[in-house]
């Protein structure tokens, strides 16, 4: 059971099957059946529900479908199993530098600049986001936007330590 997190946003997701059903509905809503990755997306969700392994959901996020954008808005269904199976991800923990290229409005960038360098401020990303250990790859993503109102930004994340956090006892699931 996923009841290890006592938070209302996670209430509808009691087990892998409820997450599976929700994600399959998201796929049907946001990925057309003629999309070359549609069947693979459904297979990955079902594999997660059957095996209770988190790797299929990680693969689902990386598929080139509109689904990964929607997962930013519907992240609770996707993040809950990730959080509860966090210890299973230990071989994937990362230490080093990772970069993310993006575009943002000047007022958004201003907020980051004000917070930078202040020990009393914490800068966080509110969504699950893709990064690259290759700075040049991230720079390409920052240059993709053609909207003249947006500023090209390169975020550099320094992961000084491995992150061995246990948020939920996965053995109780």
XYZ file of C-alpha atoms in Angstrom:
173
model
C 0.000 0.000 0.000
C 1.104 3.547 -0.666
C -0.442 4.895 2.531
C 3.048 5.613 3.824
C 2.531 9.265 2.852
C -0.281 10.941 4.698
C -1.073 13.646 2.200
C -4.434 14.350 0.559
C -2.973 14.680 -2.927
C -1.883 11.035 -2.740
C -5.156 9.726 -1.265
C -6.527 8.205 -4.517
C -3.417 6.051 -4.959
C -3.601 3.129 -2.573
C -1.505 0.650 -4.563
C 0.279 0.018 -7.837
C -3.010 -0.844 -9.574
C -4.554 2.540 -8.764
C -1.437 4.312 -10.054
C -1.516 2.087 -13.160
C -5.157 2.947 -13.879
C -4.505 6.666 -13.487
C -1.411 6.605 -15.710
C -3.201 4.567 -18.394
C -5.953 7.206 -18.430
C -3.293 9.905 -18.824
C -1.761 7.988 -21.721
C -5.145 7.598 -23.416
C -5.822 11.311 -22.963
C -2.454 12.729 -24.025
C -0.856 10.149 -26.328
C -2.748 9.204 -29.463
C -3.130 5.512 -30.253
C -1.254 5.985 -33.527
C 1.756 7.449 -31.692
C 4.697 5.057 -32.218
C 5.333 5.018 -28.449
C 1.700 4.469 -27.342
C 1.964 0.686 -26.904
C 5.355 0.969 -25.218
C 3.952 3.524 -22.742
C 1.072 1.205 -21.820
C 3.446 -1.762 -21.488
C 5.708 0.165 -19.122
C 2.814 1.169 -16.860
C 1.562 -2.419 -16.739
C 5.071 -3.703 -16.082
C 5.346 -1.348 -13.097
C 2.018 -2.585 -11.686
C 2.950 -6.256 -12.148
C 6.561 -6.183 -10.975
C 6.351 -3.320 -8.449
C 9.683 -2.124 -9.849
C 10.190 1.589 -10.403
C 12.422 1.365 -13.501
C 9.490 1.086 -15.945
C 8.141 4.437 -14.691
C 11.540 6.045 -15.191
C 11.562 4.704 -18.748
C 7.995 5.949 -19.258
C 9.076 9.473 -18.387
C 11.854 9.381 -20.990
C 9.650 8.295 -23.906
C 9.242 10.920 -26.607
C 5.526 11.473 -26.074
C 3.394 14.387 -24.819
C 2.999 12.414 -21.597
C 6.187 13.676 -19.958
C 4.890 17.257 -20.170
C 1.607 16.218 -18.561
C 3.446 14.428 -15.768
C 4.625 17.852 -14.594
C 0.992 18.713 -13.854
C -0.095 15.255 -12.681
C 3.099 14.430 -10.831
C 1.485 12.967 -7.713
C 0.590 9.676 -9.444
C 4.029 9.348 -10.895
C 6.050 10.566 -7.911
C 4.354 8.519 -5.206
C 5.742 5.153 -6.347
C 9.081 6.832 -6.990
C 9.171 8.122 -3.414
C 8.020 4.867 -1.864
C 10.525 2.792 -3.841
C 13.309 5.317 -3.359
C 15.807 2.875 -1.843
C 15.535 0.701 -4.963
C 16.998 3.618 -6.907
C 20.232 3.684 -4.904
C 22.306 2.295 -7.814
C 21.080 5.299 -9.838
C 22.026 7.964 -7.275
C 24.201 10.669 -8.806
C 27.122 12.673 -7.520
C 28.627 15.405 -9.670
C 27.489 18.237 -11.925
C 24.295 18.174 -13.942
C 22.869 20.907 -16.163
C 19.437 21.916 -17.381
C 18.830 24.295 -20.249
C 15.543 26.164 -20.299
C 13.872 29.455 -21.065
C 12.100 31.667 -18.560
C 10.577 35.096 -18.169
C 12.762 37.885 -16.808
C 10.758 38.173 -13.557
C 11.251 34.427 -12.938
C 14.990 34.774 -13.471
C 15.044 37.812 -11.174
C 13.676 35.696 -8.306
C 16.487 33.165 -8.778
C 19.109 35.914 -8.879
C 17.801 37.454 -5.659
C 17.945 34.091 -3.900
C 21.392 33.137 -5.208
C 24.140 33.650 -2.707
C 21.830 34.082 0.283
C 22.324 31.359 2.852
C 18.782 31.937 4.096
C 17.277 31.054 0.693
C 16.624 27.663 -0.784
C 16.247 27.309 -4.534
C 14.263 24.306 -5.655
C 12.596 22.967 -8.730
C 8.917 22.221 -8.218
C 8.714 19.618 -10.939
C 10.643 16.559 -11.928
C 12.992 17.782 -14.645
C 15.461 16.276 -17.051
C 19.107 17.229 -16.781
C 22.320 16.236 -18.517
C 25.845 15.754 -17.256
C 26.902 17.158 -20.645
C 26.711 20.956 -20.456
C 26.524 21.275 -24.255
C 23.394 19.105 -24.402
C 21.720 21.306 -21.783
C 22.747 24.462 -23.661
C 21.011 23.140 -26.771
C 17.753 22.867 -24.809
C 18.053 26.461 -23.609
C 18.365 27.591 -27.219
C 15.268 25.713 -28.460
C 12.724 28.401 -27.568
C 12.046 31.044 -30.210
C 9.804 33.217 -27.996
C 11.504 36.621 -27.778
C 9.940 37.293 -24.354
C 11.948 34.474 -22.800
C 15.555 34.432 -21.645
C 17.790 31.431 -22.320
C 19.022 30.006 -19.012
C 21.475 27.294 -18.057
C 20.961 25.874 -14.559
C 23.932 24.043 -13.099
C 23.249 21.643 -10.248
C 26.113 20.485 -8.030
C 25.324 17.215 -6.264
C 28.117 17.105 -3.717
C 26.938 13.921 -2.016
C 24.938 10.870 -2.938
C 21.375 11.252 -1.700
C 20.637 8.168 0.444
C 17.279 9.388 1.757
C 14.596 6.918 2.753
C 11.190 8.598 2.563
C 9.103 5.489 2.942
C 9.694 1.913 3.948
C 9.316 0.138 0.610
C 9.148 -3.250 2.312
C 5.684 -2.343 3.637
C 4.264 -1.907 0.138
